[in-house]
Amino acid sequence: PPPRVAEPAAGAQTIRVCIDTLETLMTTVSELVLIRNQLIQALRDQPDSPFAAPLHRLNQVTSELQEGVMTTRMQPISGAWAKLPRLVRDLAMDLGKRIDLTLTGQDTELDRQVMELIKDPLTHMIRNACDHGLEGPDERVSLGKPPGGRITLSARHEGGAILIEMSDDGRGLDVQRIKDKAVSNGLIAAAQAATMEDAEARQLIFAPGFSTAETVTTVSGRGVGMDVVRTNIEQIGGAIDLASTPGRGTRFTIRIPLTLSIVSALIVECAGERFALPQSGIVELVSLHSRDGARRVETLNGVPVMRLRDSLLPLVSLNEALRLDGADEVRDACIVVARVGGFQFGVRVDRVFDTEEIVVKPVASLLRSLRVYSGATILGDGAVVMILDFKGLALEAGAGALLNRSEETVAPAPEPSETTEPLLVLRAADGTLKAAPLARVSRIEELAPVQVEAVDGRTVSQYRGRLMPVLDAAGEPARMMGEGRLPLLVFASGDLHLGLLVQEIVDIVEAPVRSDLPAATPGVIGSVILDGQAAGLIDIDFYWRRVTGEPEPTTAGGEAGRLLVLDDSPFTQLMVRPLLMRAGYAVHVAATPEAALALHAQGRDFDLILADTSTRGDQARRTARALMQAERWRETPLLSLGVQSLATGGLSDFAGQDLLTDIGGAIEMRAA
């Protein structure tokens, strides 16, 4: 036989690149981002410029290039955890303890520079948990615990940052022992310790040189520990928070940025000066003045506070914290609600501009002693602005004592008597109170009459280079009366956008959705009770149907596939089920694992199973585990409807905001 021709060898899929080359590339991209911002700023001043289209394309390409370069610097966090299992084994042998280390989220990626900086803090925390946190086997058995202690370390992406949680099931923090040690070390006075709250006392473990170890060993007692952890984390723009319950254990939560080079920031103005606020620490924006009058601002223990959703929000004036010239009397003043660890407070600013991708530059040596600044950047118009540090602002404004009371207690969350959903409360043009599911609101804009146009009997507005239909609460083309600006809710579906013009944004609340009364008004699909007043829950799909001309959903379906939904909450019944049925799916709802398994026993087959995990995570996990053991459904994909992935519970993927696309993709992958 003729000799066999050798097949060409497959080319290598990877190459080695010097780190300096990546750093140079990242620096070049950072400069390109600055130039992009300058061009976009110039385009805002000349919206009719003939260069608008190529500049928009340049903006898109620059963003893709930036994302690609940042991806090359990303590494799984498992690289920082590689030595931890052996460290725990060695410590367990030295201490005579049985310790089990559980790692989850090892594939979570973050910037290589950030990963290098968190290795030492994590090592300190693991050592403390093994030595101080966990009891010995005999003590654990006497307390009714298993002889082996458990340390859990997890990582996940959340809100543009990395969230790392480390918890143990040990003895928790002994508040009295911490106070006694702090007094003996001269950190606090005895009189101060007697009146100090427990939450504030637990924060003393972050004091420099603090240690409760009686003797110096190879593991602890050297006086270098949690203060170094906090300092290292805060140096990279992160924050650490703790929660502890005696006899139950301790949990540390670390929030760190994905990257240190380019971050998203909110540009604000105060006393004529502009500043950048890191968006990773911002919770929401609240207007200081509502349409029916100014919000009530009070003073509590010398700290100004504002009433927000039946709670008191401490306020920090940027004017006072930075000692700027100018009084806090601007009519359009805004409150930026920020989070530092588990503590929330408001930063009062005169004006809010927009969010920008900024390149972080280090603070000049003369300003490094000022804790309110974390860096500097150059805006699109060439102006140099300072990047503010939220914790430094709170400390400078005298709210530091409140930061130490932000601790939670490690305890199982109580089962809610009624499932609640985050809702955006609004007032329609006719004055009626309505609510919209917050998860489906893409953005909230302000619309001026000059931005509204009429095209073929429709009301439209230019939005991100396209014409966006604008409707009122009744589903009709919106009409603007007067010259004032009105709030506009923007809903997104892929590349399409839809605007809903309202009279006023009232609040953001969490309330149970009710379906006991059928809606008699078009565009209303349910109801909610807000402070004793009924409000209609708007049907967002109703407005999409008015724009696209699609018919109302019917009970018939099944052409696209058969779905099983593991939730019977009113929100799922009113919002999710009609959406799936309109897309052609046959939808069956099961409220409990038993109901789902009963369908399995009946021989029912489904193309995909959906589980609502936003509020029923534990029940969804139990259901997922049960279904994964069911013979008929072992190959059936399971998707999560909630905001948390349930990979540990058996769910194979996560259904994002574009639900129909995710479902279709999962079904196609199964059929392939």
XYZ file of N, CA and C in Angstrom, residues 213-405:
579
model
N -3.752 36.997 70.770
C -2.923 35.828 71.089
C -2.143 36.072 72.379
N -2.099 35.072 73.254
C -1.398 35.211 74.528
C 0.109 35.051 74.359
N 0.525 34.228 73.416
C 1.945 33.983 73.190
C 2.260 34.133 71.714
N 3.516 34.425 71.431
C 3.970 34.565 70.057
C 4.337 33.188 69.519
N 3.721 32.797 68.421
C 3.988 31.505 67.794
C 4.306 31.733 66.329
N 4.530 30.631 65.627
C 4.770 30.734 64.188
C 3.505 31.091 63.432
N 2.341 30.969 64.096
C 1.069 31.234 63.438
C 0.577 32.635 63.712
N 0.619 33.092 64.971
C 0.033 34.385 65.319
C 0.744 34.959 66.529
N 0.244 36.152 66.941
C 0.782 36.822 68.111
C 1.868 37.820 67.804
N 2.148 38.070 66.528
C 3.212 38.991 66.160
C 2.724 40.432 66.013
N 1.416 40.665 66.186
C 0.897 42.024 66.121
C 0.751 42.553 64.721
N 0.880 41.726 63.719
C 0.688 42.143 62.330
C -0.410 41.266 61.758
N -1.536 41.818 61.478
C -2.649 40.990 61.041
C -3.706 41.754 60.299
N -4.873 41.944 60.936
C -6.022 42.495 60.244
C -5.835 43.952 59.859
N -4.992 44.696 60.568
C -4.731 46.077 60.141
C -4.008 46.096 58.805
N -3.103 45.136 58.604
C -2.408 45.034 57.316
C -3.379 44.611 56.227
N -4.291 43.701 56.567
C -5.298 43.263 55.605
C -6.124 44.446 55.123
N -6.665 45.229 56.068
C -7.495 46.373 55.684
C -6.695 47.395 54.883
N -5.465 47.678 55.305
C -4.654 48.670 54.597
C -4.386 48.240 53.165
N -3.998 46.982 52.966
C -3.702 46.498 51.616
C -4.938 46.515 50.725
N -6.082 46.162 51.286
C -7.311 46.141 50.488
C -7.742 47.552 50.123
N -7.645 48.481 51.063
C -8.058 49.854 50.780
C -7.101 50.547 49.826
N -5.855 50.122 49.783
C -4.896 50.717 48.858
C -5.240 50.432 47.403
N -5.975 49.365 47.147
C -6.381 49.051 45.771
C -7.836 49.440 45.529
N -8.368 50.308 46.379
C -9.727 50.790 46.178
C -10.800 49.837 46.641
N -10.450 48.894 47.511
C -11.428 47.935 48.002
C -11.927 48.279 49.383
N -12.779 47.423 49.913
C -13.342 47.599 51.251
C -13.552 46.232 51.867
N -13.434 46.173 53.187
C -13.635 44.921 53.917
C -14.650 45.151 55.020
N -15.525 44.188 55.198
C -16.565 44.271 56.214
C -16.630 42.931 56.934
N -17.050 42.955 58.189
C -17.137 41.708 58.944
C -18.499 41.568 59.592
N -18.876 40.332 59.828
C -20.103 40.008 60.553
C -19.807 38.791 61.409
N -20.305 38.784 62.640
C -19.962 37.701 63.552
C -21.083 37.456 64.544
N -21.251 36.198 64.911
C -22.190 35.788 65.952
C -21.470 34.834 66.892
N -21.462 35.107 68.192
C -20.775 34.213 69.133
C -21.297 32.782 69.024
N -20.367 31.849 68.909
C -20.722 30.448 68.816
C -21.125 29.982 67.440
N -21.305 30.918 66.499
C -21.755 30.548 65.148
C -20.661 30.740 64.099
N -19.792 31.718 64.321
C -18.734 31.936 63.345
C -18.602 33.390 62.943
N -17.697 33.629 62.012
C -17.382 34.973 61.532
C -17.325 34.955 60.013
N -17.773 36.044 59.412
C -17.709 36.171 57.957
C -17.079 37.507 57.594
N -16.084 37.474 56.715
C -15.458 38.673 56.175
C -15.869 38.800 54.709
N -16.248 39.999 54.324
C -16.633 40.280 52.946
C -15.695 41.331 52.385
N -15.041 41.003 51.287
C -14.086 41.908 50.638
C -14.623 42.268 49.260
N -14.676 43.550 48.981
C -15.083 44.035 47.659
C -13.901 44.778 47.049
N -13.443 44.299 45.900
C -12.294 44.901 45.242
C -12.631 45.154 43.778
N -11.998 46.151 43.158
C -12.282 46.438 41.744
C -11.708 45.369 40.830
N -12.319 45.252 39.647
C -11.836 44.283 38.667
C -10.444 44.640 38.174
N -10.198 45.932 38.001
C -8.922 46.394 37.479
C -8.588 47.730 38.116
N -7.320 48.088 38.111
C -6.880 49.347 38.698
C -6.572 50.397 37.644
N -6.651 50.043 36.378
C -6.211 50.949 35.319
C -7.336 51.832 34.812
N -8.448 51.228 34.402
C -9.576 51.960 33.829
C -10.827 51.571 34.604
N -11.511 52.563 35.150
C -12.710 52.306 35.949
C -13.826 53.219 35.467
N -15.042 52.841 35.813
C -16.207 53.664 35.510
C -16.449 54.603 36.681
N -16.683 55.872 36.384
C -16.846 56.877 37.433
C -17.986 57.815 37.083
N -18.619 58.348 38.122
C -19.677 59.348 37.981
C -19.051 60.719 38.177
N -19.241 61.599 37.203
C -18.674 62.941 37.265
C -19.696 63.868 37.913
N -19.289 64.535 38.991
C -20.178 65.438 39.723
C -19.504 66.793 39.859
N -20.303 67.768 40.290
C -19.794 69.126 40.472
C -20.210 69.644 41.836
N -19.316 70.367 42.466
C -19.609 70.994 43.750
C -18.801 72.281 43.847
N -19.509 73.392 44.124
C -18.877 74.711 44.227
C -18.080 75.045 42.973
N -18.587 74.639 41.815
C -17.938 74.944 40.550
C -16.782 74.040 40.192
N -16.436 73.075 41.037
C -15.344 72.146 40.778
C -15.912 70.763 40.473
N -15.291 70.071 39.519
C -15.744 68.732 39.155
C -14.885 67.674 39.837
N -15.540 66.555 40.157
C -14.871 65.440 40.805
C -15.399 64.141 40.206
N -14.633 63.067 40.387
C -15.031 61.740 39.913
C -15.288 60.841 41.118
N -16.442 60.170 41.104
C -16.811 59.230 42.163
C -16.821 57.820 41.578
N -16.064 56.875 42.138
C -16.054 55.503 41.602
C -17.455 54.903 41.606
N -17.888 54.427 40.452
C -19.248 53.916 40.337
C -19.434 52.609 41.099
N -18.367 51.896 41.371
C -18.492 50.631 42.094
C -18.996 50.823 43.511
N -18.828 52.026 44.072
C -19.289 52.285 45.426
C -20.602 53.023 45.501
N -21.237 53.286 44.347
C -22.477 54.058 44.312
C -23.667 53.110 44.293
N -24.636 53.366 45.164
C -25.851 52.562 45.228
C -26.938 53.164 44.358
N -27.191 54.469 44.503
C -28.241 55.130 43.743
C -28.064 56.634 43.861
N -28.839 57.375 43.065
C -28.896 58.830 43.127
C -30.281 59.242 43.601
N -30.331 60.183 44.529
C -31.593 60.651 45.086
C -31.615 62.167 45.002
N -32.708 62.727 44.496
C -32.858 64.175 44.442
C -33.143 64.710 45.837
N -32.467 65.787 46.204
C -32.683 66.379 47.519
C -34.038 67.049 47.612
N -34.558 67.493 46.474
C -35.841 68.199 46.451
C -36.802 67.438 45.555
N -37.949 67.069 46.084
C -38.995 66.432 45.295
C -39.919 67.496 44.735
N -40.848 67.090 43.898
C -41.735 68.048 43.254
C -42.728 68.664 44.230
N -42.986 67.989 45.343
C -43.929 68.536 46.312
C -43.218 69.226 47.474
N -41.940 69.542 47.305
C -41.216 70.261 48.349
C -39.900 69.584 48.671
N -39.127 70.258 49.510
C -37.811 69.737 49.854
C -37.927 68.537 50.778
N -37.007 67.594 50.611
C -36.960 66.459 51.522
C -36.483 66.943 52.891
N -36.941 66.315 53.930
C -36.627 66.743 55.285
C -35.228 66.301 55.663
N -34.406 67.267 56.034
C -33.049 67.001 56.489
C -32.972 67.371 57.959
N -32.511 66.446 58.780
C -32.418 66.656 60.214
C -30.967 66.481 60.656
N -30.725 66.738 61.927
C -29.401 66.562 62.513
C -29.496 65.579 63.661
N -28.672 64.535 63.609
C -28.672 63.495 64.630
C -27.248 63.322 65.136
N -27.034 63.645 66.422
C -25.699 63.563 67.027
C -24.668 64.361 66.232
N -25.106 65.515 65.742
C -24.202 66.379 65.004
C -24.003 66.007 63.559
N -24.653 64.936 63.089
C -24.518 64.485 61.702
C -25.821 64.740 60.966
N -25.813 65.476 59.850
C -27.056 65.672 59.083
C -27.523 64.359 58.473
N -28.818 64.124 58.541
C -29.399 62.899 58.002
C -30.621 63.257 57.176
N -30.991 62.363 56.264
C -32.161 62.545 55.420
C -33.032 61.307 55.526
N -34.328 61.524 55.569
C -35.260 60.402 55.615
C -35.388 59.809 54.212
N -35.077 58.519 54.118
C -35.137 57.820 52.841
C -35.725 56.442 53.075
N -36.934 56.220 52.565
C -37.627 54.937 52.706
C -37.697 54.475 54.162
N -38.232 55.321 54.990
C -38.468 54.994 56.399
C -37.182 54.712 57.169
N -36.058 55.216 56.678
C -34.797 55.072 57.403
C -34.036 56.385 57.317
N -33.053 56.544 58.192
C -32.252 57.761 58.231
C -30.929 57.517 57.522
N -30.634 58.361 56.540
C -29.406 58.248 55.755
C -28.456 59.369 56.169
N -27.293 59.052 56.776
C -26.326 60.105 57.118
C -25.842 60.819 55.862
N -25.700 62.134 55.952
C -25.302 62.946 54.806
C -23.915 63.533 55.027
N -23.155 63.597 53.954
C -21.846 64.233 53.940
C -21.876 65.324 52.885
N -21.598 66.558 53.279
C -21.552 67.669 52.330
C -20.171 67.723 51.700
N -20.127 67.657 50.372
C -18.844 67.716 49.683
C -18.176 69.068 49.901
N -18.983 70.123 50.006
C -18.434 71.450 50.286
C -17.655 71.458 51.594
N -18.266 70.905 52.642
C -17.633 70.934 53.956
C -16.470 69.954 54.041
N -16.635 68.765 53.463
C -15.573 67.760 53.553
C -14.303 68.209 52.842
N -14.461 68.923 51.718
C -13.305 69.371 50.940
C -12.951 70.823 51.204
N -13.746 71.479 52.099
C -13.513 72.884 52.450
C -13.524 73.775 51.209
N -14.573 73.606 50.408
C -14.729 74.400 49.196
C -15.518 75.665 49.497
N -15.350 76.663 48.660
C -16.117 77.895 48.792
C -17.467 77.711 48.132
N -18.533 78.049 48.840
C -19.874 77.913 48.284
C -20.812 77.325 49.302
N -22.049 77.793 49.303
C -23.056 77.322 50.252
C -23.867 76.197 49.635
N -24.418 75.347 50.493
C -25.240 74.227 50.036
C -26.673 74.680 49.813
N -26.882 75.546 48.837
C -28.227 76.061 48.597
C -28.653 75.880 47.148
N -28.007 74.969 46.423
C -28.350 74.747 45.025
C -29.678 74.014 44.950
N -30.599 74.539 44.124
C -31.937 73.962 44.055
C -31.920 72.537 43.526
N -31.097 72.271 42.527
C -31.069 70.952 41.898
C -30.037 70.032 42.549
N -29.754 70.248 43.829
C -28.770 69.414 44.516
C -29.208 67.954 44.510
N -28.209 67.080 44.507
C -28.468 65.644 44.415
C -27.687 64.922 45.503
N -28.239 63.812 45.947
C -27.578 62.980 46.950
C -27.083 61.711 46.267
N -25.786 61.470 46.335
C -25.196 60.233 45.834
C -25.113 59.258 47.005
N -25.928 58.213 46.967
C -25.934 57.217 48.038
C -24.781 56.247 47.787
N -23.840 56.207 48.728
C -22.637 55.390 48.584
C -22.616 54.309 49.651
N -21.846 53.254 49.373
C -21.691 52.150 50.318
C -20.216 51.932 50.606
N -19.885 51.880 51.892
C -18.544 51.512 52.341
C -18.705 50.313 53.254
N -18.324 49.135 52.781
C -18.591 47.927 53.543
C -20.090 47.713 53.644
N -20.601 47.610 54.858
C -22.036 47.466 55.059
C -22.714 48.762 55.436
N -22.004 49.894 55.359
C -22.531 51.191 55.772
C -22.886 52.018 54.545
N -24.063 52.622 54.561
C -24.508 53.500 53.484
C -24.633 54.925 54.004
N -24.234 55.876 53.178
C -24.392 57.286 53.509
C -24.554 58.067 52.213
N -24.991 59.305 52.334
C -25.237 60.141 51.169
C -24.206 61.244 51.039
N -23.757 61.496 49.820
C -22.833 62.586 49.522
C -23.606 63.660 48.771
N -23.668 64.845 49.335
C -24.433 65.933 48.733
C -23.577 66.659 47.706
N -24.044 66.689 46.458
C -23.336 67.366 45.371
C -24.277 68.369 44.714
N -23.703 69.354 44.036
C -24.516 70.383 43.391
C -25.088 69.918 42.064
N -24.337 69.085 41.353
C -24.754 68.716 39.998
C -24.148 67.376 39.620
N -24.897 66.599 38.863
C -24.427 65.312 38.353
C -24.367 65.393 36.835
N -23.227 65.015 36.250
C -23.072 65.080 34.799
C -23.383 63.726 34.155
N -22.433 62.840 34.136
C -22.610 61.556 33.454
C -21.528 60.606 33.938
N -21.636 59.359 33.522
C -20.602 58.373 33.834
C -19.596 58.311 32.694
N -18.338 58.109 33.029
C -17.273 58.011 32.040
C -16.314 56.892 32.435
N -15.705 56.298 31.413
C -14.600 55.378 31.653
C -13.348 56.231 31.809
N -12.774 56.236 32.994
C -11.639 57.107 33.267
C -10.379 56.284 33.481
N -9.254 56.893 33.177
C -7.946 56.287 33.406
C -7.421 56.808 34.737
N -7.166 55.906 35.666
C -6.759 56.289 37.015
C -5.268 56.600 37.030
N -4.945 57.807 37.495
C -3.560 58.220 37.680
C -3.284 58.351 39.176
N -2.079 58.027 39.620
C -1.790 58.127 41.063
C -1.827 59.570 41.541
N -2.119 59.725 42.824
C -2.161 61.053 43.430
C -0.744 61.592 43.564
N -0.599 62.896 43.355
C 0.706 63.524 43.517
C 1.205 63.345 44.947
N 2.522 63.328 45.110
C 3.110 63.051 46.426
C 2.673 64.063 47.473
N 2.416 65.306 47.076
C 1.994 66.327 48.031
C 0.587 66.080 48.560
N -0.221 65.291 47.841
C -1.617 65.073 48.230
C -1.867 63.690 48.810
N -0.852 62.858 48.902
C -1.071 61.487 49.348
C -1.524 61.401 50.799
N -1.238 62.412 51.585
C -1.672 62.388 52.982
C -3.142 62.732 53.138
N -3.793 63.205 52.079
C -5.211 63.553 52.134
C -6.026 62.306 51.817
N -6.758 61.814 52.792
C -7.464 60.549 52.635
C -8.714 60.653 51.782
N -9.138 61.864 51.427
C -10.360 62.010 50.625
C -10.100 61.741 49.153
N -8.825 61.701 48.725
C -8.497 61.500 47.317
C -7.843 60.131 47.127
N -8.288 59.434 46.082
C -7.695 58.134 45.765
C -6.946 58.141 44.445
N -7.028 59.234 43.687
C -6.349 59.313 42.408
C -6.775 60.547 41.646
N -6.342 60.620 40.402
C -6.697 61.732 39.522
C -6.927 61.186 38.127
N -7.610 61.967 37.302
C -7.868 61.546 35.930
C -8.040 62.768 35.052
N -8.028 62.538 33.746
C -8.225 63.599 32.761
C -9.538 63.335 32.043
N -10.432 64.324 32.044
C -11.731 64.173 31.400
C -11.627 64.432 29.903
N -12.757 64.240 29.234
C -12.774 64.395 27.786
C -12.448 65.791 27.311
N -12.760 66.819 28.123
C -12.458 68.189 27.718
C -11.060 68.624 28.122
N -10.253 67.689 28.614
C -8.884 68.007 28.997
C -8.705 68.439 30.434
N -9.792 68.578 31.185
C -9.698 69.022 32.571
C -9.198 67.891 33.459
N -8.351 68.241 34.409
C -7.850 67.286 35.389
C -8.742 67.352 36.622
N -9.298 66.219 37.024
C -10.176 66.172 38.194
C -9.662 65.117 39.158
N -10.015 65.284 40.414
C -9.608 64.350 41.451
C -10.650 63.246 41.602
N -10.171 62.040 41.867
C -11.045 60.900 42.159
C -11.190 60.817 43.672
N -12.434 60.839 44.150
C -12.694 60.878 45.582
C -12.801 59.472 46.159
N -12.428 59.345 47.408
C -12.529 58.084 48.141
C -13.691 58.193 49.119
N -14.672 57.288 49.008
C -15.880 57.397 49.818
C -15.580 57.264 51.314
N -14.733 56.328 51.677
C -14.441 56.175 53.101
C -13.728 57.403 53.643
N -12.809 57.946 52.870
C -12.130 59.155 53.307
C -13.081 60.320 53.486
N -14.085 60.422 52.606
C -15.087 61.477 52.743
C -15.865 61.326 54.042
N -16.272 60.093 54.344
C -17.045 59.869 55.566
C -16.217 60.196 56.804
N -14.956 59.796 56.806
C -14.104 60.085 57.954
C -13.841 61.579 58.086
N -13.639 62.256 56.968
C -13.362 63.686 56.992
C -14.567 64.472 57.487
N -15.764 63.966 57.184
C -16.981 64.671 57.570
C -17.445 64.313 58.975
N -16.703 63.472 59.688
C -17.079 63.148 61.056
C -18.043 62.001 61.176
N -18.255 61.243 60.094
C -19.171 60.098 60.158
C -18.421 58.795 60.374
N -17.157 58.888 60.797
C -16.368 57.678 60.972
C -16.910 56.747 62.026
N -17.520 57.323 63.085
C -18.070 56.457 64.132
C -19.180 55.585 63.600
N -19.931 56.113 62.624
C -21.022 55.330 62.057
C -20.500 54.185 61.203
N -19.293 54.351 60.639
C -18.732 53.281 59.819
C -18.496 52.026 60.650
N -18.178 52.210 61.915
C -17.901 51.067 62.775
C -19.156 50.370 63.256
N -20.330 50.912 62.927
C -21.578 50.295 63.356
C -22.313 49.681 62.183
